[in-house]
Structures are given as C-alpha cells and as structure tokens.
Coordinates of C-alpha atoms and ligand atoms in Angstrom, one line a residue:
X1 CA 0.0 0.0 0.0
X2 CA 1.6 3.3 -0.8
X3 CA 2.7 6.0 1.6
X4 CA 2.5 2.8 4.4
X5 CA 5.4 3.9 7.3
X6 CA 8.5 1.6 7.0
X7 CA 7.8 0.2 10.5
X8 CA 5.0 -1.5 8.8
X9 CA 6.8 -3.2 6.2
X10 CA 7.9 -7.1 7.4
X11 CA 10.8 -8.3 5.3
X12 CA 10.2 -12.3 5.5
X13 CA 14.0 -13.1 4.6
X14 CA 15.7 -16.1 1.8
X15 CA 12.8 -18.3 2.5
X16 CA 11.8 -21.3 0.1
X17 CA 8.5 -19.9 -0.8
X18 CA 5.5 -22.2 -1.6
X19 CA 3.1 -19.6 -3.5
X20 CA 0.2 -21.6 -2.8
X21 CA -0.8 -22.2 -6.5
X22 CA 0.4 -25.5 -6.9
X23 CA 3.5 -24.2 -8.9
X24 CA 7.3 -25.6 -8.1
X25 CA 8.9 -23.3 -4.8
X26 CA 11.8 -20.8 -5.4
X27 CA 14.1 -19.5 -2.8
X28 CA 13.4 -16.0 -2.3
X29 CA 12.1 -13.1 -0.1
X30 CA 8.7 -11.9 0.8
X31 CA 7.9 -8.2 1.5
X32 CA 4.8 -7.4 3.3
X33 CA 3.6 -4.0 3.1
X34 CA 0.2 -3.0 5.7
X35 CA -2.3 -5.6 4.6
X36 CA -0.7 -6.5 1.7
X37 CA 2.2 -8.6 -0.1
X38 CA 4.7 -5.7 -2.0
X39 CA 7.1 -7.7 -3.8
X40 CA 8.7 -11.1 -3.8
X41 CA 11.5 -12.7 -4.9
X42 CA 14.5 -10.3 -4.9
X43 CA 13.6 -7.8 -2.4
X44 CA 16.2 -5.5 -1.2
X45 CA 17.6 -6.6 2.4
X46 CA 17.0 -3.5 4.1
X47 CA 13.3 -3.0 2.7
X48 CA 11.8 -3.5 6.3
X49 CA 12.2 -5.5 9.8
X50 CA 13.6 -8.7 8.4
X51 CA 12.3 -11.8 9.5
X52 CA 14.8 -14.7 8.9
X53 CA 13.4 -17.2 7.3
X54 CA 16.4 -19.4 6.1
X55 CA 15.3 -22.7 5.7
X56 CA 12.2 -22.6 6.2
X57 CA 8.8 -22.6 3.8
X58 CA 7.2 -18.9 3.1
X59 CA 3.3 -19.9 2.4
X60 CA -0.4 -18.2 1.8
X61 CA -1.8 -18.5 5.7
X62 CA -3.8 -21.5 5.5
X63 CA -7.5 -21.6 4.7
X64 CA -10.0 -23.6 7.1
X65 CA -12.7 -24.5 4.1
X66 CA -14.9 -26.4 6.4
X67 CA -15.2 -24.3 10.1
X68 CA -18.0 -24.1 12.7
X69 CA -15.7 -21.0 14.5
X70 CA -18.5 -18.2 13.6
X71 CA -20.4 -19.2 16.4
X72 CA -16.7 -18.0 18.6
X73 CA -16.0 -15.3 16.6
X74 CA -18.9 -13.7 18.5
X75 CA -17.3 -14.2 22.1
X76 CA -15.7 -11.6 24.5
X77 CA -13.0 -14.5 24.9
X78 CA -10.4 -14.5 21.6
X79 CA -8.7 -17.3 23.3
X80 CA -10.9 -19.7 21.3
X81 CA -8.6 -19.1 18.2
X82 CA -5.2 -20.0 19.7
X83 CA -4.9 -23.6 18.8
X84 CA -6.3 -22.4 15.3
X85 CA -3.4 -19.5 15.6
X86 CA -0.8 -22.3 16.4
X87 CA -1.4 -24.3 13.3
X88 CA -1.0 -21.4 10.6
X89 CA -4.8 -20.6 10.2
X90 CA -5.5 -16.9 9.2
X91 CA -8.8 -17.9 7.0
X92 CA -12.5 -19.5 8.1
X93 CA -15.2 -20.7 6.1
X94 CA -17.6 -21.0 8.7
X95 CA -21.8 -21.5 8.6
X96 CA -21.7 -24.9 7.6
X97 CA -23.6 -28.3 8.1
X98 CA -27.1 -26.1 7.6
X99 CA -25.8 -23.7 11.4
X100 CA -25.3 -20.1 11.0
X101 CA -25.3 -16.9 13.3
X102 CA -27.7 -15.1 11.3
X103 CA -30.0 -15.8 8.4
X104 CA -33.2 -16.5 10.7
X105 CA -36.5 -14.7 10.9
X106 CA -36.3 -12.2 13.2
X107 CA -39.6 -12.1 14.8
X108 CA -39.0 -16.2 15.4
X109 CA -40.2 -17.7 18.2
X110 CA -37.6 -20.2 18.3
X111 CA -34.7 -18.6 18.7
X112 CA -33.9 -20.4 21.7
X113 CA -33.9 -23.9 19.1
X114 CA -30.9 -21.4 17.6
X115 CA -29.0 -20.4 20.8
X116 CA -29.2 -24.2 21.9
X117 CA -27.6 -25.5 18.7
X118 CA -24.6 -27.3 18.7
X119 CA -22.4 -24.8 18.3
X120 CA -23.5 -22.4 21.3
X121 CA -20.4 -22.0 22.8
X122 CA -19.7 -18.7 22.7
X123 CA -22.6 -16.9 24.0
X124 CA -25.6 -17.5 25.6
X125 CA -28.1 -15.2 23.7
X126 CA -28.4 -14.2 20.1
X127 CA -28.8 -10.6 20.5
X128 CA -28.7 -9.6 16.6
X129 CA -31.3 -10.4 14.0
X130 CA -29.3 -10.1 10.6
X131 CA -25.7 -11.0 8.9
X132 CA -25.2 -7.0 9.1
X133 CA -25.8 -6.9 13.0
X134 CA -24.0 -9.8 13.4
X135 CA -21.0 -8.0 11.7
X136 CA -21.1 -5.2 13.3
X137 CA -20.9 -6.8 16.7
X138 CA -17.7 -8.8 15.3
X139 CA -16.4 -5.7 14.2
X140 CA -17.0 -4.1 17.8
X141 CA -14.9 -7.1 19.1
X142 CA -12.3 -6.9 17.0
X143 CA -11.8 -10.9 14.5
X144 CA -8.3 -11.9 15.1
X145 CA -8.6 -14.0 11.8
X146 CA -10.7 -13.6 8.3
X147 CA -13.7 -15.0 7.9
X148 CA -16.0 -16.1 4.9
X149 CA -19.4 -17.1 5.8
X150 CA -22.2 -19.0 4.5
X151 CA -26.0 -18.7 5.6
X152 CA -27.1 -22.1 7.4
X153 CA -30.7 -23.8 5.8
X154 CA -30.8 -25.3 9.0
X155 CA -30.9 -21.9 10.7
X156 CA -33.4 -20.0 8.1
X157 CA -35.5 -23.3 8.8
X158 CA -35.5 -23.6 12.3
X159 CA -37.0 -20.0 13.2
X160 CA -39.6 -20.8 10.7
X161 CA -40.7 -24.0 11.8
X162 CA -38.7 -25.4 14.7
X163 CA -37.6 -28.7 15.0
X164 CA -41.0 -30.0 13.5
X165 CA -40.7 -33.3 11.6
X166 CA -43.1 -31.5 8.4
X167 CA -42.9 -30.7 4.6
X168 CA -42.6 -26.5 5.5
X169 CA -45.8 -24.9 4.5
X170 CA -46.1 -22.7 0.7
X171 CA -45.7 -19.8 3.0
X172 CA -42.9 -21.2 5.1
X173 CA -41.4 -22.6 2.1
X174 CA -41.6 -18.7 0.0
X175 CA -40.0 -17.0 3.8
X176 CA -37.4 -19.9 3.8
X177 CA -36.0 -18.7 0.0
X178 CA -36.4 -15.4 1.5
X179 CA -34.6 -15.6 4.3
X180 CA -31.4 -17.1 2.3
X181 CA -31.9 -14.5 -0.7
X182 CA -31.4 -11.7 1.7
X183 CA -28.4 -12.8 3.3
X184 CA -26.7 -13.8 -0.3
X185 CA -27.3 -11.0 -1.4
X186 CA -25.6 -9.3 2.0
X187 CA -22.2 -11.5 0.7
X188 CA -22.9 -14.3 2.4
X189 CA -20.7 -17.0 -0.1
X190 CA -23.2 -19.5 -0.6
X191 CA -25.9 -21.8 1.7
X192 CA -25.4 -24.6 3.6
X193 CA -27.0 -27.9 4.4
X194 CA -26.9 -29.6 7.4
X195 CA -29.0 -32.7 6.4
X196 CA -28.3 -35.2 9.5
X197 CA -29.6 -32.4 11.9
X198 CA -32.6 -31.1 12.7
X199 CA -34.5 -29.4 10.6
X200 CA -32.1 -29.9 7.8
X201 CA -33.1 -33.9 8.0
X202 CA -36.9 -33.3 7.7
X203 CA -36.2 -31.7 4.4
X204 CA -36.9 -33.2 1.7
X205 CA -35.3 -32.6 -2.1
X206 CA -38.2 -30.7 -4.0
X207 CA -37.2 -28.0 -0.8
X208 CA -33.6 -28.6 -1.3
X209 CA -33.9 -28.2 -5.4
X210 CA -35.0 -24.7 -5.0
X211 CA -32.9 -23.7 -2.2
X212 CA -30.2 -24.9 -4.9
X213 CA -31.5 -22.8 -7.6
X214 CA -31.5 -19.8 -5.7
X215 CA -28.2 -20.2 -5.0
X216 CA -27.3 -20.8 -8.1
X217 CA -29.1 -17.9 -9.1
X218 CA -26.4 -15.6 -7.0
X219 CA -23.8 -18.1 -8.7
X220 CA -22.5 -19.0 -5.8
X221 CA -21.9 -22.3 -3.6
X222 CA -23.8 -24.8 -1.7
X223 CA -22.5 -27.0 0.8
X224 CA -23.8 -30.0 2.2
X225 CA -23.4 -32.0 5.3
X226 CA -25.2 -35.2 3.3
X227 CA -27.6 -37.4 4.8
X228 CA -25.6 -40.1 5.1
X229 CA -22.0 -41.0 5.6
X230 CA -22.1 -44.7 6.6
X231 CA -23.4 -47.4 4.2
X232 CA -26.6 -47.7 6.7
X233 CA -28.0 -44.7 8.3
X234 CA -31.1 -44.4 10.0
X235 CA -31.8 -41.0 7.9
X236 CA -32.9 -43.0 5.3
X237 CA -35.1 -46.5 5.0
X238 CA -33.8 -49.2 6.2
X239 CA -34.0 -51.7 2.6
X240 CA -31.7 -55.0 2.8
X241 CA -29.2 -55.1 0.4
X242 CA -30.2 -51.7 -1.0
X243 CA -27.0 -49.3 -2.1
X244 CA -24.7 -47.7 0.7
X245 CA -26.8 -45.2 2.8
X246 CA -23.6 -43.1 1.7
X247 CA -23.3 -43.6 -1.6
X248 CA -26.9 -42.8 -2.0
X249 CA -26.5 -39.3 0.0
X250 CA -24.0 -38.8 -2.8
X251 CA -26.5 -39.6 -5.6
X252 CA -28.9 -37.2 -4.2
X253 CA -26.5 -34.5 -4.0
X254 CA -24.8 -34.8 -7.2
X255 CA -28.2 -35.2 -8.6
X256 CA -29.2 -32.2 -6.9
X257 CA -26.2 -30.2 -8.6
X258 CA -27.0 -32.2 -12.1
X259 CA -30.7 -30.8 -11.8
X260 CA -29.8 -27.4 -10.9
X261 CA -26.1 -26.7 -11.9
X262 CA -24.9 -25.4 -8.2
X263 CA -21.7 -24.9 -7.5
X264 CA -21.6 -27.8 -4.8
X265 CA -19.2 -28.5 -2.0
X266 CA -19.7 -31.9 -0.3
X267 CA -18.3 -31.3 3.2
X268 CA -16.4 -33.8 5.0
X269 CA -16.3 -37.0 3.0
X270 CA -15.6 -39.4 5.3
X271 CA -16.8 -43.5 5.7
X272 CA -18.1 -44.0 9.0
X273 CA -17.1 -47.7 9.8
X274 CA -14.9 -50.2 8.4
X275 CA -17.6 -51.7 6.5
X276 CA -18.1 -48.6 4.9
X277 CA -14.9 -48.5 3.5
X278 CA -15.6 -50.4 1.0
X279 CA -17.3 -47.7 -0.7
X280 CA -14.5 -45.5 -1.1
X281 CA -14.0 -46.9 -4.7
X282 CA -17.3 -46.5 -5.7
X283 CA -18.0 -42.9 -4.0
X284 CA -14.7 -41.4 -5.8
X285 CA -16.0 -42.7 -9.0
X286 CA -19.3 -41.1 -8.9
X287 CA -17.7 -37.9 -7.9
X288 CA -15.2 -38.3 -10.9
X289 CA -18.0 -39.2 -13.2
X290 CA -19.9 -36.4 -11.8
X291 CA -16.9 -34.2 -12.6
X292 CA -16.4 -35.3 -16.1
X293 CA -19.5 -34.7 -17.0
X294 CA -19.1 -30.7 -16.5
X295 CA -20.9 -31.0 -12.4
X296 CA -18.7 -28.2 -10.7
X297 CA -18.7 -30.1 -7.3
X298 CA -15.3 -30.4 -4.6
X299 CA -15.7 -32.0 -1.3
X300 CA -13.1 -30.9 1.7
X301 CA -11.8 -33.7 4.6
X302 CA -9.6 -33.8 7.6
X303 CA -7.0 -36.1 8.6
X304 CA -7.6 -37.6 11.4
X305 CA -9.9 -41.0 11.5
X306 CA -12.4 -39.5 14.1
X307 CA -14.8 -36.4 14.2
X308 CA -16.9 -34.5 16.6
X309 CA -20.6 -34.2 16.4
X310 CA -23.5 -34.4 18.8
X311 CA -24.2 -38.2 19.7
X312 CA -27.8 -37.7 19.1
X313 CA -26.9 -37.7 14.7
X314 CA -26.9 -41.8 15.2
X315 CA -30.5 -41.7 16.0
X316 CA -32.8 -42.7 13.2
X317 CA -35.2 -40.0 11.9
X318 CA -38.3 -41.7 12.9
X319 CA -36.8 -41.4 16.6
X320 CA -35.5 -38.5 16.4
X321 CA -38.5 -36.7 15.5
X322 CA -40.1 -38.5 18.7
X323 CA -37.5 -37.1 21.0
X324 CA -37.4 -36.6 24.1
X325 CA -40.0 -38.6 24.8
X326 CA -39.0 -41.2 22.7
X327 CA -36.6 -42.1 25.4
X328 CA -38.9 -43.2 27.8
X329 CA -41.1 -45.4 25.4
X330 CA -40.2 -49.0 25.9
X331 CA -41.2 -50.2 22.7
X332 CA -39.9 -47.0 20.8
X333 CA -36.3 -48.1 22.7
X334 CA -36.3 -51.6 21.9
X335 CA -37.2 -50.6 18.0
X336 CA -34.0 -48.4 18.2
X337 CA -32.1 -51.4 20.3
X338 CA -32.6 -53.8 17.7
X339 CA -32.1 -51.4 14.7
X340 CA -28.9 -50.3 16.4
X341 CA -27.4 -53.9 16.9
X342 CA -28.2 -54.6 12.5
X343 CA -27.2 -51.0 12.0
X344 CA -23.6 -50.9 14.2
X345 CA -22.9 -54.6 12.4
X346 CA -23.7 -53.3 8.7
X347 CA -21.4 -50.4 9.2
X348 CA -19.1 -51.8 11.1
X349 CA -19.4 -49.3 14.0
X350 CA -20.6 -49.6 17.4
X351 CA -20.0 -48.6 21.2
X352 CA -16.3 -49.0 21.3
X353 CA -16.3 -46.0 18.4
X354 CA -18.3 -43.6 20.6
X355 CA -16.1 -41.7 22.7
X356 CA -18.1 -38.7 24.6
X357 CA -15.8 -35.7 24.9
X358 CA -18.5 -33.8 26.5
X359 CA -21.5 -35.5 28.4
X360 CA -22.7 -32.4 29.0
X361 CA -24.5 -32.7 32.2
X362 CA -23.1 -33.0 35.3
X363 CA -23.9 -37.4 36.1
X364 CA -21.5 -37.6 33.3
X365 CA -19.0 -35.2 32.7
X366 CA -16.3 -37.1 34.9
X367 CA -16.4 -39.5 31.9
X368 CA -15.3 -37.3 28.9
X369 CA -13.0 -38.3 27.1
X370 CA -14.0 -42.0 27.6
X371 CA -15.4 -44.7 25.3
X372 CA -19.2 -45.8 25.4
X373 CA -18.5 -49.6 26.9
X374 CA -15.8 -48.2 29.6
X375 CA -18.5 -45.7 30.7
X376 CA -20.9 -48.8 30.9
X377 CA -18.8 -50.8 33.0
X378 CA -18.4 -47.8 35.3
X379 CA -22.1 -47.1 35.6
X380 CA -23.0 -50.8 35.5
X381 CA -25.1 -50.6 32.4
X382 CA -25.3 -51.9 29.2
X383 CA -23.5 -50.1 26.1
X384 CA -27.4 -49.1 24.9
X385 CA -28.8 -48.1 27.9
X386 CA -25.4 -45.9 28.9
X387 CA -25.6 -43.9 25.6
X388 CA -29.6 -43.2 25.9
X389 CA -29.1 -42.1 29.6
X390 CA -26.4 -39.5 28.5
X391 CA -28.9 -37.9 25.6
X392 CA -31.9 -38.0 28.1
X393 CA -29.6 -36.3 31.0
X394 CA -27.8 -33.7 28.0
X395 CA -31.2 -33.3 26.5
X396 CA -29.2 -34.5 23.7
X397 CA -26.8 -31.9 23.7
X398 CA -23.9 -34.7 24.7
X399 CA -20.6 -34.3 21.9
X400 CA -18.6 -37.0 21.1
X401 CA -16.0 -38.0 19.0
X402 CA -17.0 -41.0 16.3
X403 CA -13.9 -43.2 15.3
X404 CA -13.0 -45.4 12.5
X405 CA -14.3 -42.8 9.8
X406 CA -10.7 -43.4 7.9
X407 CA -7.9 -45.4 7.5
X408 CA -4.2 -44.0 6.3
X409 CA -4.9 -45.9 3.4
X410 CA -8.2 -43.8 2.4
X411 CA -6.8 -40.4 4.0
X412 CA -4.1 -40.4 1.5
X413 CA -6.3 -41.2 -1.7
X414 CA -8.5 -39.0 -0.8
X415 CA -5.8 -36.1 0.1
X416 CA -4.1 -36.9 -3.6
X417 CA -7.6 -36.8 -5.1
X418 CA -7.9 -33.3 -7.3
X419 CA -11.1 -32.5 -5.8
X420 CA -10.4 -32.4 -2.3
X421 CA -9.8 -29.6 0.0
X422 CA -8.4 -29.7 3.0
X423 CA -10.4 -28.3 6.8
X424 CA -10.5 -28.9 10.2
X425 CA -14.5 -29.1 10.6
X426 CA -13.3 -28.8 14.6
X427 CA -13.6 -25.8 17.1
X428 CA -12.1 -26.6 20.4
X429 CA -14.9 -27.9 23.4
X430 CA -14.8 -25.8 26.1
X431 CA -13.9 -28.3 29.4
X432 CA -14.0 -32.2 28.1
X433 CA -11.8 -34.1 25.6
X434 CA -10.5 -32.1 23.0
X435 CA -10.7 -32.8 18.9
X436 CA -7.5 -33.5 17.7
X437 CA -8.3 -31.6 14.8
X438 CA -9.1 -28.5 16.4
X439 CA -5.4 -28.4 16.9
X440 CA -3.4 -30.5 14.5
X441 CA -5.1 -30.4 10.7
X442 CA -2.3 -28.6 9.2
X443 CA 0.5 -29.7 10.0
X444 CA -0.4 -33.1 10.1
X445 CA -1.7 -32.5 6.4
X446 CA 1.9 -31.4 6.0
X447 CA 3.7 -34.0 7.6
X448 CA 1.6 -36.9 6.2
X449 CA 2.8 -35.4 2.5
X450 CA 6.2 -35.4 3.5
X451 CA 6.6 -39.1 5.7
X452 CA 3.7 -40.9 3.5
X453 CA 4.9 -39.3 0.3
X454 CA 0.9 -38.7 -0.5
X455 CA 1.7 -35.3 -2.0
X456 CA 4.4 -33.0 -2.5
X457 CA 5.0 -30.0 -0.7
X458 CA 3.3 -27.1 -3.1
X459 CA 0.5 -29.9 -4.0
X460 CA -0.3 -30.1 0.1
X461 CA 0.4 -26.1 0.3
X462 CA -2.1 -25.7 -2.5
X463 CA -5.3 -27.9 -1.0
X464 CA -5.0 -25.7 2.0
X465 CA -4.9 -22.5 0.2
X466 CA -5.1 -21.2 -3.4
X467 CA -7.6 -24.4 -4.2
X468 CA -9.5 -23.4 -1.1
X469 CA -9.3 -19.3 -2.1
X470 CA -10.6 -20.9 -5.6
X471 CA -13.5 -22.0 -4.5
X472 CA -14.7 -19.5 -2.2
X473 CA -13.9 -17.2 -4.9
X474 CA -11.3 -15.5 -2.1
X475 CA -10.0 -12.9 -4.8
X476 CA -6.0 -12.0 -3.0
X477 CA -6.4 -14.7 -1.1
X478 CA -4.8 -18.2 -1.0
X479 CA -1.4 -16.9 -2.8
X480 CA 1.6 -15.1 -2.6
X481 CA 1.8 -12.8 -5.4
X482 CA 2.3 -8.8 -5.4
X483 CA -0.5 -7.2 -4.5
X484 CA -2.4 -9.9 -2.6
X485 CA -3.4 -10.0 0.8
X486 CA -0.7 -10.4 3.4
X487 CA -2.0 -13.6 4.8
X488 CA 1.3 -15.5 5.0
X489 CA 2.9 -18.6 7.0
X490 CA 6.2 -19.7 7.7
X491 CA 6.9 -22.9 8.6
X492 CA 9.6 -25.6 8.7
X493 CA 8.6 -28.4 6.4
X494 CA 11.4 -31.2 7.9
X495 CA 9.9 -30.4 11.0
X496 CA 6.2 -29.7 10.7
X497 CA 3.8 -32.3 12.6
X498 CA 0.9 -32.3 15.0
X499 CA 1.2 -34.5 18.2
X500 CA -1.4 -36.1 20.0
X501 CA -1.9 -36.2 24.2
X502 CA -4.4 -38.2 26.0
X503 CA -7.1 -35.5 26.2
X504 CA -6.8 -34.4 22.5
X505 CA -5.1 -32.0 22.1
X506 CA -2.4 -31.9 19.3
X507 CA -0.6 -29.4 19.3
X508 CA 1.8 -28.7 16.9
X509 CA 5.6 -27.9 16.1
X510 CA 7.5 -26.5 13.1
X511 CA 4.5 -23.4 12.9
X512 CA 6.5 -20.5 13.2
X513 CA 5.0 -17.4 12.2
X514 CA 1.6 -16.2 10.9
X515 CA 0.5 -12.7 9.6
X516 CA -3.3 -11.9 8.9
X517 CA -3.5 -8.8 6.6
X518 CA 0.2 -8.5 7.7
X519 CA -0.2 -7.9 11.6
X520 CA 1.9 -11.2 13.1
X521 CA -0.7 -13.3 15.2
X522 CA 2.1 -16.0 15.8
X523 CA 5.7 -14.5 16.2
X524 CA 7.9 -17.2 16.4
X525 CA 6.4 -19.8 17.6
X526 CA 4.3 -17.5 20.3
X527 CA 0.8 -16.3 20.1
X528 CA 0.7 -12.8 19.7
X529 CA -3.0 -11.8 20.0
X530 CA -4.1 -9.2 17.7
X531 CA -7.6 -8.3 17.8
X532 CA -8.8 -6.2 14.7
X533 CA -6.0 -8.0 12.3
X534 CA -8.9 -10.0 10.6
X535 CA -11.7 -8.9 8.3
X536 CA -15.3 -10.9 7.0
X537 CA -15.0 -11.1 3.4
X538 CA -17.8 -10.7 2.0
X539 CA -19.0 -11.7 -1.4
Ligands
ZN601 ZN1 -21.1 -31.4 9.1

C-alpha cells in the first residue's frame, strides 16, 4: 500500500516460498507492506524488519474451508482461536452443516432452538437479527482472523418452523427462500446444508432443489453436510441389500447439482465404519463421473480417522423426531435397540467407536474423554442403555468424538484426489476431551505429504490455500503474489507435525509465524494476540 510507514513493512527473509498455486517453490524473499504482499523474490535486504526465514517454507496463511468458528468469533474471549493461531490458520469458512449466526427470521419464536444448537459455545443469547448486525458486533470485538461465511438452511428453517418433523408450508417454504436471498445478497458465499440435523433432516429434495437454484441464481456455492456418511444410516429407509446409505446421499447431492447446476461442495467426506470402507471406490467414481461430465462439485476432509458431532446424529429420523419422549417409550427403545445392533454390524461401527468428549451434564462429565463400553462398566449398564441415559440427562446436547471414519490408506487417496480440499471441521470444546483436529489439521496434512509421500509439498500447500481461495472465490487470497493480501505462513517443512496427548489436544511444532492482513498473530512460535488483524470477506 503506498505511503505505508516503514515500521510497517515485514521483510520475511531467503525463505523457500511455496506460492500456494500449486507451482514448483523458489528461494526467495517476501515483503509485506500494511495488509498487503509488496514484492517477492529479490527484495532488497533492508526494505523492512527482516524476519529470517532461512530454511524454512514462506506460504499463503492457511484456509479452514470447512469451520464451525463463527459461532466464537462472536465471544468476548479471543482465546478460542489459539490452537487455530498455532497451526497457521488466518482464514475460516464458517456457517456450515445447515448452522449459521444469522439468516433466521427475526420475529421467530424459536430462537432459543438457535442459541441451543450445537455450536452455542460462545454466548448465551443471540442478540442480533441479521448477517449486518452480526458484523457489526464482530467488528466491535475486533476478529483476530478472516472469515467467509455461509448462511445455514438449518438456521433460516429452524426459526420458521422449529424442530418440526413437516414438509414446510407454501408460506414457510416462499419465507425460507427469502430468508437465504437476503443474506446472499448481503455476501454471504453461498448456503449450507446440514442434512443429519434437525431441521435440515426433515427436508426433503423438492425443498432442497429450489434452495439450490437460488443459490445458483447468485452463482454462488452450496455446501452440504449429506444425509448419510455410513453405508446404513437411519436418515434413510432401512432396505436389505439396497446401495450404501452413503453412496446414496452422494447420488442425491450430485443429482441435486445435475438438476440445478450449483456450484456444490460436499463437506467432510468421510466413511463412518470399516464396513463402509468399502465404498470409497465407488463414492470417488461417482464424484469423478460427476466431474467429467461438467458437475462443478469439490468435497473438503480432515486427517484424522475420528470427528466431533453431537451423539444424538446416530439416532434414526423416525426417533428423532419422537425425542425426548422417545426415550422413555419402551417399545420405541427396543425398535431403536434392535435397529442399532443390524445397523452398528452393517457399518461396522458400534460402542467402542463412541467416545463422549463432552457428556454435558453433570452425572457424566467425569467421563469425557471416555469410550461408550468403559462408561458402561463404570455405571453398570449396558452399552445401549449408557448412551440413551447421556442424551436424556444432556437433552441430547452430549458431543462425542466417532472413530474409524478413515484409514491411512483412504486419508491419502483421498488427500491426492484433485477435488479435495483440506479443513479442520473442529472448534475446540470448552472443558471435556478435545478434537484433535481442532489443533493438528495442518501440519499433520503437511507431515503426512512429507513421511507418507501422499503429495508434495506445493500440491499439500495448495489444497490448503489457493484451491481453497478458488472456490470461495477469495480474490488475494490463498497466494503469494504482489499485491495480494498479506496472509502468509512460515513454517519448517522437515519439522512440521501435530502431536497427540491423552485428552486431544495436538498441538503442533514446526508453525513459526503467521500474519493476517500482515499484523503477526504468531511470532515465532508464540501467540501474539491481535484483535482487529482479521476482516469478513464478503462476497
Ligand atoms: Zn457437518
């Protein structure tokens, strides 16, 4: 930026820069200027305060594409961010899986269905009504990183109609478009589905066809948390020897994007179970089918082989739109007992995959971080009977972490495949077990390219930022490149990894420095808290 102060100029010194779009790296400087990248490549040594960067990798700050960290963004507590800080992320794409801050009705009487969703975290009330409110209050706090956000279905539905199992009403359905046409056109990036979830599961695709027009209509995107992601789910009827539960959610969304040519993102691919694993083949071929025949459609992943979600997703839909009281109906719990027993063995998944990181209510929360069959054995009840206790007792607010959603194997074909993105889909859970990923994405991206050989170094770089800035349509984003935002990390790439503790947190090494729009959050090695350095980018 011209007439920017010296003092304000970082000189990131004989660095092997990795520019982020996928092309070979080249030793060289980088000069950050204000908020944005210079010059690079032979900079004069004296153009600002150097930052000595021998040896190590100069690259774009790294782009979450799949983030649930609006919903902390709006807290008085910044601390939230750090373990995000630590691993080199200066970019979120947050409003996913159908949950956004904003995008309801603002006269709805269920806002406290929106304040209890799964991501409350932060703070207890919603005290805004639109995107621009919402903005204004994170401006008033200051972001410490950039953030890109989509407008939730699940959110626009849930003030309209609650958590009622129902087709919406014409009226409904008209105020639903509504609801996400205004916040598109504020610059939200796109809409997104949270189809295991309530509302989002009650949907059904004649609703979800025009929700995917009008987004197509702003030509932007539309991500979906599918309905499925094991080869039996209870989110669909239970047929034997009918396809994959997953591979059908795939049909549906492809076919969704072949009806209505969206832009599609398919968050989190993953196989939940080993038995599902046997899909992988067949679910990479209908996205490369998809692909070649001219569907726009990307999916993004993590690397770890468990998630976090709320243990009440492996309830069937017919029970969960009986909850709570469900729970105490004998012959609704021994429907769900049996279903469970075929269901866990088809997917090959069951209690010793269920570890709750957060019971979240106080007869349980001395056993986060346990599984489902050591809590059993401490409580001296069955597997079953444990895991329906902690959703009556949480009012099925308990988290967990499901396991066995991956193998090495499938991480690295699915890291190597040219439509994958790479996120953390984490945020870190305040007192309990921590999600690995909430801490160690990154680098362990990084250092499963360099000890598995899965990718290079500027193909891994690349997934996590220009091919991310690509399809958010981030313009000066996700590169180094004169003029472009200074969103830059430096790491060292023969030291890079995450590493794992016994309560999940995996915190990394080999993250040295991080700028967002060139103020240093992470100066080397340390946090260095700058409220006010991020910005919402809208579109
Ligand atoms: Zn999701």
């Amino acid at each position: 930026m011209a007439g920017t102060a010296p003092d304000q100029r970082t000189l990131l010194r004989d660095g092997l820069i990795v520019d982020g779009t996928g092309g070979a790296p080249r030793q060289g400087s980088v000069l950050l200027d204000g908020g944005r990248i210079a010059a690079l490549g032979n900079v004069p040594k004296d153009a600002g305060a150097a930052v000595d960067c021998e040896g190590k990798v100069i690259a774009p700050g790294f782009i979450d594409a799949h983030s649930h960290m609006d919903f902390f963004s709006a807290s008085e507590n910044p601390h939230h961010f750090d373990s995000f800080t630590a691993q080199g992320v200066t970019t979120f794409v947050a409003g996913n899986c159908g949950f956004s801050p904003f995008g309801f009705a603002p006269n709805t009487k269920y806002r406290s269905l929106l304040e209890g969703s799964l991501f409350k975290a932060a703070r207890e009330t919603i005290d805004w009504d639109s995107f621009a409110e919402y903005r204004e209050l994170l401006g008033s706090l200051g972001l410490t990183h950039n953030f890109v956000h989509l407008v939730g279905h699940g959110a626009a539905r849930t003030s309209l109609s609650g958590f009622e199992a129902r087709r919406l009403s014409e009226r409904e359905h008209a105020q639903l478009l509504a609801l996400l046409d205004g916040a598109l056109a504020e610059g939200a990036a796109g809409v997104s589905f949270g189809l295991q979830y309530k509302p989002g599961v009650f949907a059904k695709l004649d609703e979800l066809d025009d929700v995917a027009r009008l987004v197509k209509r702003h030509d932007k995107l539309l991500t979906v948390h599918a309905k499925a992601y094991s080869s039996f789910s209870g989110t669909y009827p239970m047929i034997p020897f009918g396809r994959p539960h997953n591979l059908k959610a795939i049909d549906d969304m492809l076919g969704l994007a072949r009806r209505t040519g969206v832009r599609l993102q398919f968050s989190h691919l993953i196989f939940v179970g080993s038995q599902t694993w046997k899909t992988v083949d067949e679910a990479l071929e209908l996205f490369d089918r998809a692909i070649a025949d001219g569907v726009d459609v990307c999916f993004d992943m993590f690397p770890y082989g468990c998630g976090a979600t709320l243990l009440n997703t492996l309830l069937p839909e017919w029970f969960m739109a009986r909850m709570p009281g469900a729970l105490h109906n004998p012959l609704a719990r021994a429907r769900l007992r049996l279903e469970a027993e075929v269901g866990f063995r088809l997917v090959g998944f069951g209690y010793p995959q269920i570890q709750i990181t957060n019971a979240s209510c106080p007869e349980y929360d001395d056993h986060n971080g346990r599984f489902v069959p050591d809590i059993a054995a401490r409580v001296r009840k069955s597997s079953f009977d444990t895991m329906l206790d902690i959703l009556d007792k949480s009012n099925a607010q308990a988290r967990v972490l499901f396991h066995d959603y991956y193998n090495d194997e499938i991480i690295d074909r699915l890291m190597q495949h040219p439509a994958a993105i790479f996120a953390t889909d984490s945020w870190p859970e305040l007192g309990g077990h921590q999600n690995p990923a909430a801490y160690g994405t990154f680098p362990r991206f990084l250092r499963k390219a360099r000890e598995r050989g899965s990718l290079s170094l500027e193909a891994a770089v690349h997934k996590m930022t220009g091919a991310a800035a690509t399809r958010f349509r981030l313009g000066g984003r996700g590169r180094l490149d004169e003029g472009a935002a200074a969103d830059v990390v430096v790491f060292d790439w023969h030291d890079v990894r995450d590493s794992v503790n016994d309560t999940g947190n995996a915190s990394p090494s080999g993250i040295e420095h991080v700028f967002v729009n060139g103020q240093a959050i992470l100066q080397s090695g340390e946090l260095n808290l700058r409220r006010g350095a991020g910005e919402v980018l809208l579109s």
